Amino acid sequence: MALALALALAPPPVFSLRPTNFTKSRRCCRCSSTISRTDDSPSSPPTTTSSTCRPAVILPGLGNNTNDYQKLTLNLKEYGVPTVVAKVSRIDWLRNAAGLVDPNYWQGTLRPRPVLDWYLKRVDEAVNEAKELAQGANISLVGHSAGGWLARVYLQEFEPSDISLLLTLGTPHLPPPKGVSGVIDQTRGLLNYVEQHCAKAVYTPELRYVCVAGRYLQGARLIGDTNDGGSAVVVDIDQPAADIAVVNGTTTSTPAAATLRARFVGQGYKQVCGQADVWGDGVVPEISAHLEGALNISLDGVYHSPVGSDDTTRPWYGSPAIVEQWIHHLVN
């Protein structure tokens, strides 16, 4: 099963989210945020201590293993956030091949269960471990890439009552658009199921959905011209030319250029959202990592995966300077 890809984001109002420094000065990322509700923007986070922070459970993305998130775990610990990572190895992902014998796979109507029961069980084990750390308090789920929509499946199927936050990092949330030439649902129906059967995103005091997208590289069409560099035009599936969320000012993201790399990445983006010349984290388009009803955040210059990243020239969502931009959601 290829990398889980999807599409989401209805055009919500846009507001600015000012980065907050919690520790010593680090390289800052500018960010823009959108929310398809009328909620006020998040208030300033409290001082972080281990006694006030909810434990967090990290859900690995497709192809990643537990050790890939070791540095992120240590980073969250610096903020006083106890963390448990679901136990997943790279070989475990081969279990997904069981879907090949399911007729629904070939019909594009595959369901998460039973194919992904092994993963959901690992998440439940990690949640139970976090409950011991929580001592009656609530828990946060932090889903990276496919781990974000798998967290939604977990919430739907296991119905835990003590989860108060789902924060997703570079997660594709909806299936790709239908009827676009050359676009195939690489999840074979899994994200259609999530869209149709899992609870819609909310941003309430009881349960908050926060979706973080990265703007690392703008893709390019395989043939023809691409968008200019500078400000990105983010498209909605129903209105291809609509502006949804734009990071203002001089961008530090890689400028769009019709390079071989941009064209290659653009073809990956197209499989997710039906369009190649959009911004994304190198794997998941920015618009695909947002979800209607959630607090949606875009961070400039952020790469998709801990594999192949570093904390300076190619930071990913879990790099220290990037964590600094979303950590307050875990501590208030």
mmCIF file of C-alpha atoms in Angstrom:
data_model
loop_
_atom_site.group_PDB
_atom_site.id
_atom_site.type_symbol
_atom_site.label_atom_id
_atom_site.label_comp_id
_atom_site.label_asym_id
_atom_site.label_seq_id
_atom_site.Cartn_x
_atom_site.Cartn_y
_atom_site.Cartn_z
ATOM 1 C CA MET A 1 0.000 0.000 0.000
ATOM 2 C CA ALA A 2 1.561 3.282 -1.068
ATOM 3 C CA LEU A 3 1.961 6.280 1.169
ATOM 4 C CA ALA A 4 -1.472 7.269 2.481
ATOM 5 C CA LEU A 5 -2.556 10.328 0.570
ATOM 6 C CA ALA A 6 -5.691 12.458 0.754
ATOM 7 C CA LEU A 7 -7.362 15.838 0.377
ATOM 8 C CA ALA A 8 -9.158 18.298 2.640
ATOM 9 C CA LEU A 9 -9.930 21.944 3.414
ATOM 10 C CA ALA A 10 -13.074 23.923 2.912
ATOM 11 C CA PRO A 11 -12.450 27.685 2.708
ATOM 12 C CA PRO A 12 -12.610 28.963 6.315
ATOM 13 C CA PRO A 13 -11.820 32.423 7.684
ATOM 14 C CA VAL A 14 -8.114 33.222 8.034
ATOM 15 C CA PHE A 15 -6.414 34.656 11.077
ATOM 16 C CA SER A 16 -2.810 35.051 12.148
ATOM 17 C CA LEU A 17 -1.286 32.926 14.826
ATOM 18 C CA ARG A 18 1.662 34.596 16.455
ATOM 19 C CA PRO A 19 4.475 32.182 17.387
ATOM 20 C CA THR A 20 5.174 31.976 21.104
ATOM 21 C CA ASN A 21 8.641 31.338 22.535
ATOM 22 C CA PHE A 22 8.729 28.938 25.453
ATOM 23 C CA THR A 23 12.455 28.414 25.901
ATOM 24 C CA LYS A 24 15.652 29.982 24.682
ATOM 25 C CA SER A 25 15.556 31.672 21.295
ATOM 26 C CA ARG A 26 15.356 29.274 18.367
ATOM 27 C CA ARG A 27 14.915 29.695 14.631
ATOM 28 C CA CYS A 28 11.321 30.847 14.230
ATOM 29 C CA CYS A 29 8.874 29.772 11.538
ATOM 30 C CA ARG A 30 6.126 32.080 10.410
ATOM 31 C CA CYS A 31 2.729 30.489 10.309
ATOM 32 C CA SER A 32 -0.782 31.164 9.172
ATOM 33 C CA SER A 33 -3.845 29.567 10.667
ATOM 34 C CA THR A 34 -7.369 28.930 9.542
ATOM 35 C CA ILE A 35 -10.382 27.609 11.367
ATOM 36 C CA SER A 36 -13.799 26.865 9.955
ATOM 37 C CA ARG A 37 -15.504 27.913 13.171
ATOM 38 C CA THR A 38 -16.049 31.179 14.998
ATOM 39 C CA ASP A 39 -13.886 30.222 17.990
ATOM 40 C CA ASP A 40 -11.416 32.768 19.329
ATOM 41 C CA SER A 41 -7.769 32.201 18.565
ATOM 42 C CA PRO A 42 -5.836 30.191 21.166
ATOM 43 C CA SER A 43 -4.814 32.112 24.242
ATOM 44 C CA SER A 44 -1.238 32.383 25.419
ATOM 45 C CA PRO A 45 -0.050 29.055 26.849
ATOM 46 C CA PRO A 46 0.676 28.663 30.537
ATOM 47 C CA THR A 47 4.092 27.976 31.959
ATOM 48 C CA THR A 48 4.912 24.344 31.193
ATOM 49 C CA THR A 49 5.479 21.913 34.031
ATOM 50 C CA SER A 50 5.268 18.150 34.128
ATOM 51 C CA SER A 51 2.408 18.352 36.606
ATOM 52 C CA THR A 52 0.147 20.384 34.306
ATOM 53 C CA CYS A 53 0.824 18.884 30.860
ATOM 54 C CA ARG A 54 -1.292 16.103 29.442
ATOM 55 C CA PRO A 55 0.595 12.998 28.316
ATOM 56 C CA ALA A 56 0.878 12.676 24.539
ATOM 57 C CA VAL A 57 0.684 9.545 22.414
ATOM 58 C CA ILE A 58 2.578 9.740 19.099
ATOM 59 C CA LEU A 59 1.168 7.743 16.196
ATOM 60 C CA PRO A 60 3.867 6.956 13.594
ATOM 61 C CA GLY A 61 3.298 7.603 9.918
ATOM 62 C CA LEU A 62 3.337 4.993 7.179
ATOM 63 C CA GLY A 63 6.786 3.415 6.865
ATOM 64 C CA ASN A 64 8.083 5.025 10.050
ATOM 65 C CA ASN A 65 9.024 3.207 13.225
ATOM 66 C CA THR A 66 9.013 4.083 16.899
ATOM 67 C CA ASN A 67 12.678 5.119 16.953
ATOM 68 C CA ASP A 68 12.086 7.787 14.312
ATOM 69 C CA TYR A 69 10.309 9.828 17.000
ATOM 70 C CA GLN A 70 12.911 9.466 19.749
ATOM 71 C CA LYS A 71 14.224 13.024 19.336
ATOM 72 C CA LEU A 72 10.682 14.398 19.267
ATOM 73 C CA THR A 73 9.942 12.547 22.499
ATOM 74 C CA LEU A 74 12.987 14.105 24.168
ATOM 75 C CA ASN A 75 11.998 17.516 22.828
ATOM 76 C CA LEU A 76 8.476 17.234 24.264
ATOM 77 C CA LYS A 77 9.967 16.139 27.570
ATOM 78 C CA GLU A 78 11.811 19.470 27.714
ATOM 79 C CA TYR A 79 8.403 21.134 27.759
ATOM 80 C CA GLY A 80 7.181 18.812 30.486
ATOM 81 C CA VAL A 81 4.999 16.661 28.207
ATOM 82 C CA PRO A 82 5.200 12.930 29.070
ATOM 83 C CA THR A 83 5.176 11.005 25.795
ATOM 84 C CA VAL A 84 4.467 7.463 24.631
ATOM 85 C CA VAL A 85 5.123 6.364 21.047
ATOM 86 C CA ALA A 86 3.005 3.556 19.615
ATOM 87 C CA LYS A 87 5.288 0.561 19.114
ATOM 88 C CA VAL A 88 5.665 0.130 15.362
ATOM 89 C CA SER A 89 8.528 -1.288 13.294
ATOM 90 C CA ARG A 90 9.107 -0.810 9.576
ATOM 91 C CA ILE A 91 8.484 -4.509 8.970
ATOM 92 C CA ASP A 92 5.093 -4.184 10.656
ATOM 93 C CA TRP A 93 3.845 -2.145 7.718
ATOM 94 C CA LEU A 94 4.114 -5.233 5.513
ATOM 95 C CA ARG A 95 1.021 -6.438 7.359
ATOM 96 C CA ASN A 96 -0.922 -4.043 5.167
ATOM 97 C CA ALA A 97 -0.325 -6.437 2.286
ATOM 98 C CA ALA A 98 -3.194 -8.465 3.743
ATOM 99 C CA GLY A 99 -5.445 -5.982 1.994
ATOM 100 C CA LEU A 100 -4.378 -7.373 -1.382
ATOM 101 C CA VAL A 101 -6.525 -10.472 -0.821
ATOM 102 C CA ASP A 102 -9.574 -8.360 -0.016
ATOM 103 C CA PRO A 103 -11.798 -7.777 -3.069
ATOM 104 C CA ASN A 104 -12.523 -4.293 -1.695
ATOM 105 C CA TYR A 105 -8.887 -3.376 -2.336
ATOM 106 C CA TRP A 106 -9.292 -3.884 -6.068
ATOM 107 C CA GLN A 107 -12.667 -2.157 -6.076
ATOM 108 C CA GLY A 108 -11.289 0.867 -4.214
ATOM 109 C CA THR A 109 -13.639 0.323 -1.268
ATOM 110 C CA LEU A 110 -11.144 -0.954 1.308
ATOM 111 C CA ARG A 111 -11.972 -0.435 5.007
ATOM 112 C CA PRO A 112 -9.435 0.142 7.812
ATOM 113 C CA ARG A 113 -10.556 -2.975 9.655
ATOM 114 C CA PRO A 114 -9.399 -5.697 9.723
ATOM 115 C CA VAL A 115 -6.410 -4.685 7.553
ATOM 116 C CA LEU A 116 -5.145 -2.111 10.063
ATOM 117 C CA ASP A 117 -6.277 -3.805 13.275
ATOM 118 C CA TRP A 118 -2.646 -4.474 14.158
ATOM 119 C CA TYR A 119 -1.910 -0.717 14.133
ATOM 120 C CA LEU A 120 -5.034 0.237 16.061
ATOM 121 C CA LYS A 121 -4.091 -2.305 18.727
ATOM 122 C CA ARG A 122 -0.642 -0.712 19.091
ATOM 123 C CA VAL A 123 -2.283 2.696 19.475
ATOM 124 C CA ASP A 124 -4.639 1.363 22.139
ATOM 125 C CA GLU A 125 -1.694 -0.136 24.038
ATOM 126 C CA ALA A 126 0.120 3.208 23.919
ATOM 127 C CA VAL A 127 -3.011 5.052 25.080
ATOM 128 C CA ASN A 128 -3.369 2.687 28.032
ATOM 129 C CA GLU A 129 0.277 3.288 28.924
ATOM 130 C CA ALA A 130 -0.292 7.049 28.732
ATOM 131 C CA LYS A 131 -3.332 6.716 31.004
ATOM 132 C CA GLU A 132 -1.052 5.486 33.763
ATOM 133 C CA LEU A 133 1.045 8.622 33.342
ATOM 134 C CA ALA A 134 -2.043 10.824 33.192
ATOM 135 C CA GLN A 135 -3.388 9.697 36.578
ATOM 136 C CA GLY A 136 -6.940 10.575 35.651
ATOM 137 C CA ALA A 137 -6.153 13.523 33.384
ATOM 138 C CA ASN A 138 -6.857 13.668 29.658
ATOM 139 C CA ILE A 139 -4.501 12.593 26.883
ATOM 140 C CA SER A 140 -3.342 14.140 23.595
ATOM 141 C CA LEU A 141 -2.920 12.206 20.362
ATOM 142 C CA VAL A 142 -0.205 13.407 17.984
ATOM 143 C CA GLY A 143 -0.535 11.739 14.602
ATOM 144 C CA HIS A 144 2.193 12.085 12.004
ATOM 145 C CA SER A 145 1.240 11.597 8.350
ATOM 146 C CA ALA A 146 -1.045 8.539 8.070
ATOM 147 C CA GLY A 147 -0.965 8.336 11.857
ATOM 148 C CA GLY A 148 -3.272 11.362 11.892
ATOM 149 C CA TRP A 149 -6.163 9.785 9.992
ATOM 150 C CA LEU A 150 -5.542 6.469 11.739
ATOM 151 C CA ALA A 151 -6.036 8.389 14.978
ATOM 152 C CA ARG A 152 -9.463 9.382 13.688
ATOM 153 C CA VAL A 153 -10.245 5.728 13.008
ATOM 154 C CA TYR A 154 -9.076 4.871 16.518
ATOM 155 C CA LEU A 155 -11.319 7.544 18.046
ATOM 156 C CA GLN A 156 -14.263 6.203 16.050
ATOM 157 C CA GLU A 157 -13.719 2.506 16.714
ATOM 158 C CA PHE A 158 -12.453 2.500 20.309
ATOM 159 C CA GLU A 159 -14.423 5.513 21.561
ATOM 160 C CA PRO A 160 -11.937 6.596 24.267
ATOM 161 C CA SER A 161 -13.395 9.124 26.677
ATOM 162 C CA ASP A 162 -10.163 10.701 27.871
ATOM 163 C CA ILE A 163 -8.752 12.162 24.623
ATOM 164 C CA SER A 164 -9.002 15.952 24.571
ATOM 165 C CA LEU A 165 -6.719 16.803 21.645
ATOM 166 C CA LEU A 166 -5.869 15.349 18.257
ATOM 167 C CA LEU A 167 -2.930 17.168 16.677
ATOM 168 C CA THR A 168 -1.938 16.003 13.208
ATOM 169 C CA LEU A 169 1.372 16.698 11.477
ATOM 170 C CA GLY A 170 1.401 16.519 7.686
ATOM 171 C CA THR A 171 -1.635 14.223 7.616
ATOM 172 C CA PRO A 172 -3.620 13.746 4.394
ATOM 173 C CA HIS A 173 -7.210 13.858 5.606
ATOM 174 C CA LEU A 174 -9.523 13.232 2.627
ATOM 175 C CA PRO A 175 -9.475 11.053 -0.472
ATOM 176 C CA PRO A 176 -8.196 12.490 -3.746
ATOM 177 C CA PRO A 177 -10.743 14.071 -6.081
ATOM 178 C CA LYS A 178 -12.517 11.776 -8.501
ATOM 179 C CA GLY A 179 -12.524 12.234 -12.227
ATOM 180 C CA VAL A 180 -9.073 13.836 -12.488
ATOM 181 C CA SER A 181 -6.951 12.250 -15.205
ATOM 182 C CA GLY A 182 -3.971 10.319 -13.867
ATOM 183 C CA VAL A 183 -5.089 10.452 -10.223
ATOM 184 C CA ILE A 184 -5.529 7.146 -8.386
ATOM 185 C CA ASP A 185 -6.585 6.676 -4.771
ATOM 186 C CA GLN A 186 -3.470 5.041 -3.391
ATOM 187 C CA THR A 187 -5.264 4.166 -0.153
ATOM 188 C CA ARG A 188 -7.743 2.060 -2.160
ATOM 189 C CA GLY A 189 -10.757 3.494 -0.407
ATOM 190 C CA LEU A 190 -9.437 3.819 3.137
ATOM 191 C CA LEU A 191 -9.736 7.590 3.185
ATOM 192 C CA ASN A 192 -13.171 7.438 1.605
ATOM 193 C CA TYR A 193 -14.163 5.367 4.621
ATOM 194 C CA VAL A 194 -12.607 7.878 7.016
ATOM 195 C CA GLU A 195 -14.439 10.742 5.330
ATOM 196 C CA GLN A 196 -17.784 8.978 5.390
ATOM 197 C CA HIS A 197 -17.715 7.150 8.721
ATOM 198 C CA CYS A 198 -15.374 8.921 11.123
ATOM 199 C CA ALA A 199 -16.544 11.834 13.248
ATOM 200 C CA LYS A 200 -16.089 15.273 11.739
ATOM 201 C CA ALA A 201 -13.362 17.512 13.095
ATOM 202 C CA VAL A 202 -14.249 19.863 15.926
ATOM 203 C CA TYR A 203 -12.481 22.535 17.939
ATOM 204 C CA THR A 204 -14.244 22.611 21.288
ATOM 205 C CA PRO A 205 -13.086 22.747 24.923
ATOM 206 C CA GLU A 206 -13.831 19.018 25.210
ATOM 207 C CA LEU A 207 -12.027 17.884 22.056
ATOM 208 C CA ARG A 208 -9.790 19.928 19.793
ATOM 209 C CA TYR A 209 -8.564 19.011 16.343
ATOM 210 C CA VAL A 210 -5.400 20.871 15.308
ATOM 211 C CA CYS A 211 -3.975 20.187 11.838
ATOM 212 C CA VAL A 212 -0.451 21.348 10.994
ATOM 213 C CA ALA A 213 0.697 21.566 7.369
ATOM 214 C CA GLY A 214 4.183 22.237 6.038
ATOM 215 C CA ARG A 215 5.281 24.525 3.185
ATOM 216 C CA TYR A 216 8.642 23.117 2.161
ATOM 217 C CA LEU A 217 8.463 22.875 -1.632
ATOM 218 C CA GLN A 218 6.083 23.992 -4.340
ATOM 219 C CA GLY A 219 5.441 21.338 -6.927
ATOM 220 C CA ALA A 220 5.355 21.848 -10.682
ATOM 221 C CA ARG A 221 3.328 20.380 -13.489
ATOM 222 C CA LEU A 222 4.998 17.611 -15.419
ATOM 223 C CA ILE A 223 4.509 19.587 -18.627
ATOM 224 C CA GLY A 224 3.932 23.320 -18.930
ATOM 225 C CA ASP A 225 4.467 26.369 -16.768
ATOM 226 C CA THR A 226 4.150 26.455 -13.004
ATOM 227 C CA ASN A 227 3.100 29.122 -10.504
ATOM 228 C CA ASP A 228 5.450 31.927 -9.575
ATOM 229 C CA GLY A 229 7.450 31.781 -6.365
ATOM 230 C CA GLY A 230 6.393 34.093 -3.527
ATOM 231 C CA SER A 231 2.933 33.802 -2.068
ATOM 232 C CA ALA A 232 1.215 30.482 -2.608
ATOM 233 C CA VAL A 233 -2.254 30.160 -4.017
ATOM 234 C CA VAL A 234 -3.947 27.298 -2.196
ATOM 235 C CA VAL A 235 -6.789 25.618 -4.027
ATOM 236 C CA ASP A 236 -10.022 24.073 -2.870
ATOM 237 C CA ILE A 237 -11.297 20.972 -4.609
ATOM 238 C CA ASP A 238 -14.557 22.676 -5.599
ATOM 239 C CA GLN A 239 -13.018 26.039 -6.478
ATOM 240 C CA PRO A 240 -9.575 25.467 -8.048
ATOM 241 C CA ALA A 241 -8.647 29.158 -8.032
ATOM 242 C CA ALA A 242 -9.796 30.117 -4.531
ATOM 243 C CA ASP A 243 -7.348 31.569 -2.027
ATOM 244 C CA ILE A 244 -7.695 29.788 1.301
ATOM 245 C CA ALA A 245 -4.602 30.366 3.399
ATOM 246 C CA VAL A 246 -1.621 32.463 2.364
ATOM 247 C CA VAL A 247 1.540 33.062 4.343
ATOM 248 C CA ASN A 248 2.258 36.754 4.005
ATOM 249 C CA GLY A 249 5.599 38.432 3.626
ATOM 250 C CA THR A 250 8.800 37.129 2.116
ATOM 251 C CA THR A 251 8.645 33.354 2.097
ATOM 252 C CA THR A 252 11.561 31.243 3.250
ATOM 253 C CA SER A 253 10.205 28.142 1.532
ATOM 254 C CA THR A 254 11.919 26.730 -1.502
ATOM 255 C CA PRO A 255 10.841 28.897 -4.472
ATOM 256 C CA ALA A 256 8.782 27.208 -7.162
ATOM 257 C CA ALA A 257 10.811 26.367 -10.228
ATOM 258 C CA ALA A 258 10.244 23.903 -13.043
ATOM 259 C CA THR A 259 13.108 21.709 -11.871
ATOM 260 C CA LEU A 260 13.080 17.946 -12.151
ATOM 261 C CA ARG A 261 12.620 17.738 -8.397
ATOM 262 C CA ALA A 262 9.660 20.143 -8.410
ATOM 263 C CA ARG A 263 8.012 18.217 -11.219
ATOM 264 C CA PHE A 264 8.574 14.896 -9.445
ATOM 265 C CA VAL A 265 7.180 16.193 -6.161
ATOM 266 C CA GLY A 266 4.327 17.815 -8.054
ATOM 267 C CA GLN A 267 3.240 14.446 -9.401
ATOM 268 C CA GLY A 268 3.066 13.191 -5.824
ATOM 269 C CA TYR A 269 0.978 16.192 -4.823
ATOM 270 C CA LYS A 270 -1.335 15.571 -7.771
ATOM 271 C CA GLN A 271 -2.099 12.074 -6.525
ATOM 272 C CA VAL A 272 -3.274 13.641 -3.280
ATOM 273 C CA CYS A 273 -5.237 16.729 -4.306
ATOM 274 C CA GLY A 274 -5.521 16.557 -8.076
ATOM 275 C CA GLN A 275 -3.118 19.441 -8.725
ATOM 276 C CA ALA A 276 0.663 19.487 -9.061
ATOM 277 C CA ASP A 277 1.641 23.150 -8.718
ATOM 278 C CA VAL A 278 0.744 23.649 -5.059
ATOM 279 C CA TRP A 279 2.799 24.039 -1.908
ATOM 280 C CA GLY A 280 3.412 21.159 0.434
ATOM 281 C CA ASP A 281 5.883 19.477 2.766
ATOM 282 C CA GLY A 282 7.488 17.460 -0.022
ATOM 283 C CA VAL A 283 4.975 14.608 0.307
ATOM 284 C CA VAL A 284 1.578 15.978 1.383
ATOM 285 C CA PRO A 285 0.144 19.186 -0.100
ATOM 286 C CA GLU A 286 -0.629 21.988 2.323
ATOM 287 C CA ILE A 287 -4.327 21.943 1.500
ATOM 288 C CA SER A 288 -4.512 18.202 2.085
ATOM 289 C CA ALA A 289 -3.098 18.457 5.602
ATOM 290 C CA HIS A 290 -5.952 20.751 6.689
ATOM 291 C CA LEU A 291 -9.376 19.571 7.783
ATOM 292 C CA GLU A 292 -12.669 21.416 7.831
ATOM 293 C CA GLY A 293 -13.771 22.090 11.403
ATOM 294 C CA ALA A 294 -10.246 21.943 12.843
ATOM 295 C CA LEU A 295 -7.780 24.650 13.784
ATOM 296 C CA ASN A 296 -5.587 24.612 10.654
ATOM 297 C CA ILE A 297 -1.996 25.850 10.786
ATOM 298 C CA SER A 298 0.611 26.223 8.028
ATOM 299 C CA LEU A 299 4.310 26.389 8.899
ATOM 300 C CA ASP A 300 6.823 27.688 6.407
ATOM 301 C CA GLY A 301 9.866 25.628 5.455
ATOM 302 C CA VAL A 302 8.766 22.369 7.095
ATOM 303 C CA TYR A 303 9.639 18.970 5.587
ATOM 304 C CA HIS A 304 7.358 15.940 5.884
ATOM 305 C CA SER A 305 9.378 13.183 7.529
ATOM 306 C CA PRO A 306 11.946 12.675 10.282
ATOM 307 C CA VAL A 307 13.763 10.396 7.817
ATOM 308 C CA GLY A 308 15.963 12.532 5.587
ATOM 309 C CA SER A 309 15.477 15.675 7.659
ATOM 310 C CA ASP A 310 17.738 17.724 9.893
ATOM 311 C CA ASP A 311 17.107 20.508 12.369
ATOM 312 C CA THR A 312 18.691 23.313 10.334
ATOM 313 C CA THR A 313 18.507 23.101 6.529
ATOM 314 C CA ARG A 314 15.576 20.674 6.314
ATOM 315 C CA PRO A 315 13.579 20.692 9.552
ATOM 316 C CA TRP A 316 10.544 18.458 9.875
ATOM 317 C CA TYR A 317 7.469 18.837 12.084
ATOM 318 C CA GLY A 318 9.323 17.393 15.077
ATOM 319 C CA SER A 319 12.452 19.566 14.858
ATOM 320 C CA PRO A 320 12.942 21.806 17.917
ATOM 321 C CA ALA A 321 12.294 25.115 16.144
ATOM 322 C CA ILE A 322 9.127 23.720 14.570
ATOM 323 C CA VAL A 323 7.815 22.110 17.747
ATOM 324 C CA GLU A 324 8.125 25.535 19.317
ATOM 325 C CA GLN A 325 5.358 26.723 17.003
ATOM 326 C CA TRP A 326 2.760 24.106 18.002
ATOM 327 C CA ILE A 327 3.763 22.930 21.481
ATOM 328 C CA HIS A 328 1.315 25.277 23.221
ATOM 329 C CA HIS A 329 -1.560 23.140 22.006
ATOM 330 C CA LEU A 330 -0.249 20.290 24.151
ATOM 331 C CA VAL A 331 0.210 22.334 27.316
ATOM 332 C CA ASN A 332 -2.971 24.361 27.661
#
